[in-house]
Amino acid sequence: MANRWKNTLTERDVTPEAAFLNRRQLMAGVAGLGLMGAAGRAQAEGEDLEPNSWEDITSYNNYYEFGTDKGDPKRYADALTIDPWSVRIDGMVDRPGDYAFEDIMAQMTVEERIYRLRCVEAWSMVVPWNGFELADMLALAGVQSGAKFVAFETVLREDEMRGVSRPVLDWPYIEGLRLDEAMHPLTIMATGIYGRDIPNQNGAPLRLVVPWKYGFKSIKSVVRITLTDTQPPTSWNKAAPREYGFYSNVNPNVDHPRWSQATERRIGGGLFSARIETKMFNGYEEEVASLYKGMDLTKNF
Ligand SMILES: Nc1nc2c(c(=O)[nH]1)N[C@H]1C(S)=C(S)[C@@H](COP(=O)(O)O)O[C@H]1N2
Ligand SMILES: [Mo]
């Protein structure tokens, strides 16, 4: 697909995995000079984050509006019209309105973020997203001082989303964050993967990515963002409140009622590969633990 949305097109489009070798070397140099921000440091520390292949990332998906099989989103999500697109930003903001996708992109700086993605189902990937910080997008609308939470909504089109005829969830898919979580520099709106436009199955044209939370918090194909002073309802919490909390921070010490969260299966590791240990806050503990100081994470799961 053409590079319509200004995600920088690089040689990565031709040889994605190979180009990352160069980048990693660059990161090591930058880390040595102490010039990197929190996100970069997280990437440089600990294990070397090896991104999954384009094929892994775009063919094993959860996007229930298109069906519940992992292959359904890739098979059916191209039916979604993503141009034109706009995001309504409303509620407790100074400049509520419909923000055209092109106008948002014209004002955002798209950068690359290599993040772990940990699904609550206990599989994981490493994804090289392109995107911008959610805080920068919210600044377009001007968050008012009384706002405490951010609510998100996915597009709902019965004629384009074959999965929504079944009441798997109460459509449209909705999610929410506390305002400080939304404003955290690790929280991004992703518009690309490997330097290409984000495919429909991954949430085109823009989707939330909150890397320290279970994947279902990272809501796809966002059409509405509402600033509010009360905690918003969220799809999976409404469907099964005992199993999915509002916070849903990745936590190896708090098991899902029906399975352990201590380990995970890294997609692409091969059929017989060993499971890897799940990290507290998905490996972003240093950056985000302070957000939850004094909270009982077994109660606020
Ligand atoms: N609108 C919407 N957003 C969604 C989902 C969904 O079904 N609908 N699935 C979530 C889940 S469970 C996960 S793990 C991630 C998967 O993102 P990916 O397919 O890009 O890996 O998207 C999340 N966002
Ligand atoms: Mo998930």
Short mmCIF file of C-alpha atoms and ligand atoms in Angstrom, two decimals:
data_model
loop_
_atom_site.label_atom_id
_atom_site.label_comp_id
_atom_site.label_asym_id
_atom_site.label_seq_id
_atom_site.Cartn_x
_atom_site.Cartn_y
_atom_site.Cartn_z
CA MET A 1 0.00 0.00 0.00
CA ALA A 2 1.18 3.52 -0.66
CA ASN A 3 2.64 5.56 2.14
CA ARG A 4 -0.43 7.75 2.52
CA TRP A 5 -0.12 8.57 6.17
CA LYS A 6 3.43 9.79 6.40
CA ASN A 7 4.83 6.81 8.24
CA THR A 8 8.41 7.11 7.15
CA LEU A 9 9.15 4.67 4.38
CA THR A 10 12.61 3.19 4.71
CA GLU A 11 14.58 0.25 3.37
CA ARG A 12 12.89 -1.64 6.20
CA ASP A 13 9.94 -2.01 3.86
CA VAL A 14 12.07 -4.21 1.69
CA THR A 15 14.13 -6.05 4.29
CA PRO A 16 12.50 -5.30 7.63
CA GLU A 17 14.46 -7.62 9.86
CA ALA A 18 17.87 -6.83 8.37
CA ALA A 19 17.55 -3.07 8.76
CA PHE A 20 16.99 -3.50 12.48
CA LEU A 21 20.53 -4.67 13.00
CA ASN A 22 21.76 -1.20 12.10
CA ARG A 23 19.28 0.43 14.35
CA ARG A 24 20.28 -1.66 17.31
CA GLN A 25 23.88 -0.59 16.89
CA LEU A 26 22.75 3.00 16.83
CA MET A 27 20.78 2.49 20.04
CA ALA A 28 23.84 1.17 21.85
CA GLY A 29 25.76 4.30 20.87
CA VAL A 30 22.99 6.63 21.99
CA ALA A 31 22.61 4.81 25.31
CA GLY A 32 26.30 5.29 25.98
CA LEU A 33 25.95 9.04 25.56
CA GLY A 34 23.01 9.17 27.95
CA LEU A 35 20.77 10.88 25.45
CA MET A 36 17.89 8.46 25.43
CA GLY A 37 14.44 8.90 26.93
CA ALA A 38 12.61 6.35 29.06
CA ALA A 39 11.33 4.34 26.13
CA GLY A 40 14.75 4.02 24.55
CA ARG A 41 16.36 3.03 27.82
CA ALA A 42 13.80 0.33 28.40
CA GLN A 43 14.62 -1.06 24.99
CA ALA A 44 18.37 -0.99 25.55
CA GLU A 45 18.28 -2.58 28.99
CA GLY A 46 17.57 -6.18 29.75
CA GLU A 47 17.01 -8.55 26.88
CA ASP A 48 17.63 -7.31 23.41
CA LEU A 49 14.14 -6.92 22.01
CA GLU A 50 13.97 -8.95 18.83
CA PRO A 51 10.93 -7.78 16.87
CA ASN A 52 8.58 -10.39 15.51
CA SER A 53 8.34 -10.70 11.75
CA TRP A 54 5.83 -8.69 9.73
CA GLU A 55 4.12 -11.99 8.99
CA ASP A 56 3.72 -12.90 12.69
CA ILE A 57 2.45 -9.45 13.64
CA THR A 58 -0.10 -9.15 10.84
CA SER A 59 -1.50 -12.67 10.65
CA TYR A 60 -2.05 -13.66 14.32
CA ASN A 61 -4.48 -11.09 15.64
CA ASN A 62 -7.30 -10.35 18.03
CA TYR A 63 -9.88 -8.04 16.49
CA TYR A 64 -13.20 -9.64 17.38
CA GLU A 65 -15.23 -7.27 15.20
CA PHE A 66 -13.93 -9.43 12.33
CA GLY A 67 -14.23 -12.82 14.03
CA THR A 68 -12.69 -14.65 16.95
CA ASP A 69 -10.17 -16.87 15.11
CA LYS A 70 -6.63 -15.53 15.10
CA GLY A 71 -6.65 -15.56 11.28
CA ASP A 72 -10.02 -13.81 10.87
CA PRO A 73 -8.75 -10.21 11.14
CA LYS A 74 -6.24 -10.70 8.33
CA ARG A 75 -8.88 -12.46 6.23
CA TYR A 76 -11.70 -9.97 6.72
CA ALA A 77 -10.50 -6.60 8.02
CA ASP A 78 -9.72 -5.20 4.58
CA ALA A 79 -13.48 -4.63 4.28
CA LEU A 80 -13.10 -1.70 6.68
CA THR A 81 -12.98 1.71 4.98
CA ILE A 82 -10.23 3.72 6.66
CA ASP A 83 -10.20 6.74 4.36
CA PRO A 84 -11.72 9.18 5.17
CA TRP A 85 -11.22 8.88 8.94
CA SER A 86 -11.70 11.23 11.83
CA VAL A 87 -11.50 11.01 15.60
CA ARG A 88 -14.07 12.80 17.73
CA ILE A 89 -12.40 14.23 20.82
CA ASP A 90 -14.97 15.45 23.32
CA GLY A 91 -15.89 15.71 26.97
CA MET A 92 -13.65 17.77 29.23
CA VAL A 93 -11.55 19.46 26.54
CA ASP A 94 -11.21 23.08 25.43
CA ARG A 95 -11.59 22.32 21.71
CA PRO A 96 -14.04 19.43 21.23
CA GLY A 97 -14.66 18.31 17.67
CA ASP A 98 -14.00 15.90 14.85
CA TYR A 99 -10.29 15.78 14.09
CA ALA A 100 -9.52 14.57 10.57
CA PHE A 101 -6.84 11.91 10.51
CA GLU A 102 -4.71 13.90 8.06
CA ASP A 103 -4.86 16.99 10.26
CA ILE A 104 -3.79 14.99 13.29
CA MET A 105 -0.87 13.43 11.39
CA ALA A 106 0.23 16.82 10.07
CA GLN A 107 0.78 17.96 13.66
CA MET A 108 2.30 14.82 15.15
CA THR A 109 5.86 13.56 15.06
CA VAL A 110 5.85 9.90 14.13
CA GLU A 111 8.59 7.89 15.79
CA GLU A 112 9.44 4.21 16.19
CA ARG A 113 8.77 2.34 19.43
CA ILE A 114 9.73 -1.31 19.83
CA TYR A 115 7.39 -2.65 22.50
CA ARG A 116 6.48 -6.01 23.96
CA LEU A 117 2.79 -6.86 23.46
CA ARG A 118 1.46 -9.28 26.10
CA CYS A 119 -2.03 -10.66 25.51
CA VAL A 120 -4.07 -11.69 28.55
CA GLU A 121 -4.31 -15.11 26.83
CA ALA A 122 -0.59 -15.57 27.69
CA TRP A 123 1.01 -15.17 24.27
CA SER A 124 3.25 -12.27 23.35
CA MET A 125 5.09 -10.54 20.52
CA VAL A 126 7.54 -7.71 20.06
CA VAL A 127 6.22 -5.07 17.70
CA PRO A 128 8.12 -2.18 16.09
CA TRP A 129 5.34 0.38 16.08
CA ASN A 130 5.36 3.76 14.42
CA GLY A 131 3.27 6.33 16.18
CA PHE A 132 3.09 9.38 18.39
CA GLU A 133 2.46 9.98 22.05
CA LEU A 134 -1.20 10.08 23.01
CA ALA A 135 -0.42 13.10 25.20
CA ASP A 136 0.53 15.10 22.08
CA MET A 137 -2.73 14.20 20.37
CA LEU A 138 -4.79 15.12 23.45
CA ALA A 139 -3.00 18.47 23.55
CA LEU A 140 -4.63 19.31 20.21
CA ALA A 141 -7.98 19.33 22.00
CA GLY A 142 -6.70 20.83 25.26
CA VAL A 143 -7.41 18.65 28.31
CA GLN A 144 -9.28 20.54 31.03
CA SER A 145 -8.03 20.50 34.61
CA GLY A 146 -10.97 18.50 36.02
CA ALA A 147 -10.46 15.54 33.66
CA LYS A 148 -9.38 12.30 35.38
CA PHE A 149 -9.99 9.54 32.82
CA VAL A 150 -9.90 8.97 29.07
CA ALA A 151 -12.49 6.80 27.31
CA PHE A 152 -11.87 5.29 23.86
CA GLU A 153 -14.21 3.82 21.26
CA THR A 154 -13.61 1.66 18.17
CA VAL A 155 -15.50 2.27 14.94
CA LEU A 156 -18.68 0.17 14.57
CA ARG A 157 -19.86 -0.63 11.04
CA GLU A 158 -22.16 -3.59 10.68
CA ASP A 159 -21.77 -3.66 6.91
CA GLU A 160 -17.97 -3.81 7.07
CA MET A 161 -17.35 -5.83 10.24
CA ARG A 162 -18.65 -9.36 9.82
CA GLY A 163 -18.02 -10.28 13.48
CA VAL A 164 -20.34 -7.73 15.08
CA SER A 165 -23.49 -9.61 14.04
CA ARG A 166 -22.60 -11.93 16.92
CA PRO A 167 -22.93 -10.55 20.46
CA VAL A 168 -19.45 -11.68 21.54
CA LEU A 169 -19.02 -8.30 23.18
CA ASP A 170 -21.34 -5.35 23.65
CA TRP A 171 -20.29 -3.37 20.54
CA PRO A 172 -18.74 -0.90 19.97
CA TYR A 173 -15.50 -2.01 21.65
CA ILE A 174 -14.66 0.51 24.36
CA GLU A 175 -11.66 1.02 26.62
CA GLY A 176 -10.39 3.47 29.19
CA LEU A 177 -7.33 4.76 31.01
CA ARG A 178 -6.70 6.95 33.99
CA LEU A 179 -5.50 10.36 32.78
CA ASP A 180 -1.96 9.88 34.14
CA GLU A 181 -1.72 6.55 32.31
CA ALA A 182 -2.92 8.20 29.12
CA MET A 183 -0.40 11.02 29.50
CA HIS A 184 2.54 8.67 30.20
CA PRO A 185 5.25 8.96 27.52
CA LEU A 186 5.11 5.19 26.86
CA THR A 187 1.45 5.46 25.81
CA ILE A 188 1.18 5.93 22.06
CA MET A 189 -1.26 5.98 19.19
CA ALA A 190 0.22 3.64 16.58
CA THR A 191 -0.19 4.41 12.88
CA GLY A 192 2.42 2.08 11.44
CA ILE A 193 4.43 -1.13 11.86
CA TYR A 194 7.91 -1.62 10.37
CA GLY A 195 7.60 1.81 8.76
CA ARG A 196 4.52 0.87 6.76
CA ASP A 197 0.95 1.99 7.33
CA ILE A 198 -0.62 -0.10 10.07
CA PRO A 199 -2.67 -2.88 8.43
CA ASN A 200 -6.42 -3.01 9.04
CA GLN A 201 -6.10 -6.18 11.11
CA ASN A 202 -3.81 -4.34 13.54
CA GLY A 203 -6.19 -1.41 13.97
CA ALA A 204 -5.85 0.99 11.07
CA PRO A 205 -5.64 3.87 10.73
CA LEU A 206 -4.76 4.53 14.37
CA ARG A 207 -4.91 2.43 17.55
CA LEU A 208 -3.89 2.82 21.15
CA VAL A 209 -0.79 1.01 22.47
CA VAL A 210 -0.24 0.79 26.24
CA PRO A 211 2.71 -1.59 26.51
CA TRP A 212 2.57 -2.35 30.25
CA LYS A 213 -1.07 -3.48 30.12
CA TYR A 214 -2.66 -6.61 28.68
CA GLY A 215 -3.23 -6.29 24.95
CA PHE A 216 -6.99 -5.83 25.14
CA LYS A 217 -6.47 -2.34 26.61
CA SER A 218 -4.80 -1.33 23.32
CA ILE A 219 -8.02 -0.56 21.46
CA LYS A 220 -8.00 -0.55 17.67
CA SER A 221 -9.37 1.76 14.95
CA VAL A 222 -10.26 4.56 17.37
CA VAL A 223 -13.04 6.97 16.36
CA ARG A 224 -13.77 8.65 19.66
CA ILE A 225 -11.81 9.83 22.69
CA THR A 226 -13.71 11.32 25.61
CA LEU A 227 -12.16 13.10 28.60
CA THR A 228 -14.18 12.55 31.75
CA ASP A 229 -14.03 12.81 35.53
CA THR A 230 -15.49 9.33 36.17
CA GLN A 231 -13.97 5.92 35.44
CA PRO A 232 -15.40 4.78 32.10
CA PRO A 233 -16.81 1.31 31.43
CA THR A 234 -14.61 -1.02 29.35
CA SER A 235 -15.67 -3.88 27.09
CA TRP A 236 -13.94 -6.85 28.72
CA ASN A 237 -14.62 -5.63 32.23
CA LYS A 238 -18.32 -5.38 31.39
CA ALA A 239 -18.30 -8.85 29.82
CA ALA A 240 -16.48 -10.62 32.68
CA PRO A 241 -15.65 -8.32 35.62
CA ARG A 242 -14.16 -11.13 37.72
CA GLU A 243 -11.65 -11.92 34.96
CA TYR A 244 -10.76 -8.53 33.49
CA GLY A 245 -10.23 -5.47 35.64
CA PHE A 246 -10.13 -1.83 34.63
CA TYR A 247 -6.36 -1.61 35.20
CA SER A 248 -5.25 -4.91 33.62
CA ASN A 249 -1.59 -4.20 34.18
CA VAL A 250 0.57 -7.14 33.14
CA ASN A 251 1.34 -8.94 36.40
CA PRO A 252 2.93 -12.40 36.65
CA ASN A 253 1.83 -12.60 40.32
CA VAL A 254 -1.90 -12.20 39.70
CA ASP A 255 -3.31 -15.15 37.79
CA HIS A 256 -6.33 -15.05 35.57
CA PRO A 257 -9.08 -17.09 37.32
CA ARG A 258 -8.73 -19.75 34.61
CA TRP A 259 -4.97 -19.79 33.89
CA SER A 260 -1.56 -18.71 35.17
CA GLN A 261 -0.08 -15.39 34.10
CA ALA A 262 3.45 -16.28 35.27
CA THR A 263 4.72 -17.23 31.82
CA GLU A 264 3.93 -16.52 28.19
CA ARG A 265 4.45 -18.03 24.76
CA ARG A 266 6.39 -15.75 22.40
CA ILE A 267 4.79 -16.02 18.97
CA GLY A 268 7.26 -17.11 16.31
CA GLY A 269 9.42 -19.00 18.78
CA GLY A 270 8.54 -22.29 17.15
CA LEU A 271 6.10 -24.98 18.14
CA PHE A 272 8.28 -26.50 20.87
CA SER A 273 9.94 -23.36 22.19
CA ALA A 274 10.06 -22.90 25.95
CA ARG A 275 7.72 -20.43 27.56
CA ILE A 276 9.34 -17.24 28.85
CA GLU A 277 8.72 -15.56 32.17
CA THR A 278 6.23 -12.74 32.17
CA LYS A 279 7.70 -9.52 33.54
CA MET A 280 6.01 -7.20 36.03
CA PHE A 281 4.31 -4.43 34.06
CA ASN A 282 5.48 -6.34 30.98
CA GLY A 283 9.04 -5.15 31.56
CA TYR A 284 8.18 -1.46 32.01
CA GLU A 285 8.19 -1.50 35.82
CA GLU A 286 10.88 1.14 36.17
CA GLU A 287 8.87 3.56 34.02
CA VAL A 288 5.34 2.98 35.36
CA ALA A 289 5.40 1.44 38.86
CA SER A 290 5.15 4.89 40.46
CA LEU A 291 1.71 5.34 38.87
CA TYR A 292 0.38 2.62 41.17
CA LYS A 293 2.15 3.46 44.43
CA GLY A 294 0.05 2.51 47.43
CA MET A 295 -2.45 0.53 45.37
CA ASP A 296 -3.19 -3.14 46.06
CA LEU A 297 -2.57 -4.62 42.62
CA THR A 298 -4.39 -7.84 43.51
CA LYS A 299 -7.56 -5.84 44.18
CA ASN A 300 -7.01 -3.25 41.44
CA PHE A 301 -6.19 -5.91 38.85
N1 LIG B 1 -11.50 -2.89 18.73
C1 LIG B 1 -10.75 -3.91 19.20
N2 LIG B 1 -9.54 -3.64 19.71
C2 LIG B 1 -8.76 -4.66 20.18
C3 LIG B 1 -9.24 -5.99 20.18
C4 LIG B 1 -10.54 -6.23 19.63
O1 LIG B 1 -11.04 -7.38 19.57
N3 LIG B 1 -11.26 -5.17 19.15
N4 LIG B 1 -8.46 -7.01 20.70
C5 LIG B 1 -7.47 -6.61 21.70
C6 LIG B 1 -6.58 -7.69 22.08
S1 LIG B 1 -7.24 -8.90 23.05
C7 LIG B 1 -5.25 -7.69 21.77
S2 LIG B 1 -4.20 -8.87 22.39
C8 LIG B 1 -4.69 -6.69 20.83
C9 LIG B 1 -4.04 -7.40 19.67
O2 LIG B 1 -3.40 -6.49 18.82
P1 LIG B 1 -2.69 -7.01 17.51
O3 LIG B 1 -3.68 -7.82 16.73
O4 LIG B 1 -2.23 -5.79 16.78
O5 LIG B 1 -1.53 -7.87 17.95
O6 LIG B 1 -5.68 -5.80 20.31
C10 LIG B 1 -6.66 -5.39 21.26
N5 LIG B 1 -7.52 -4.37 20.68
MO MO B 2 -5.47 -9.93 23.99
#
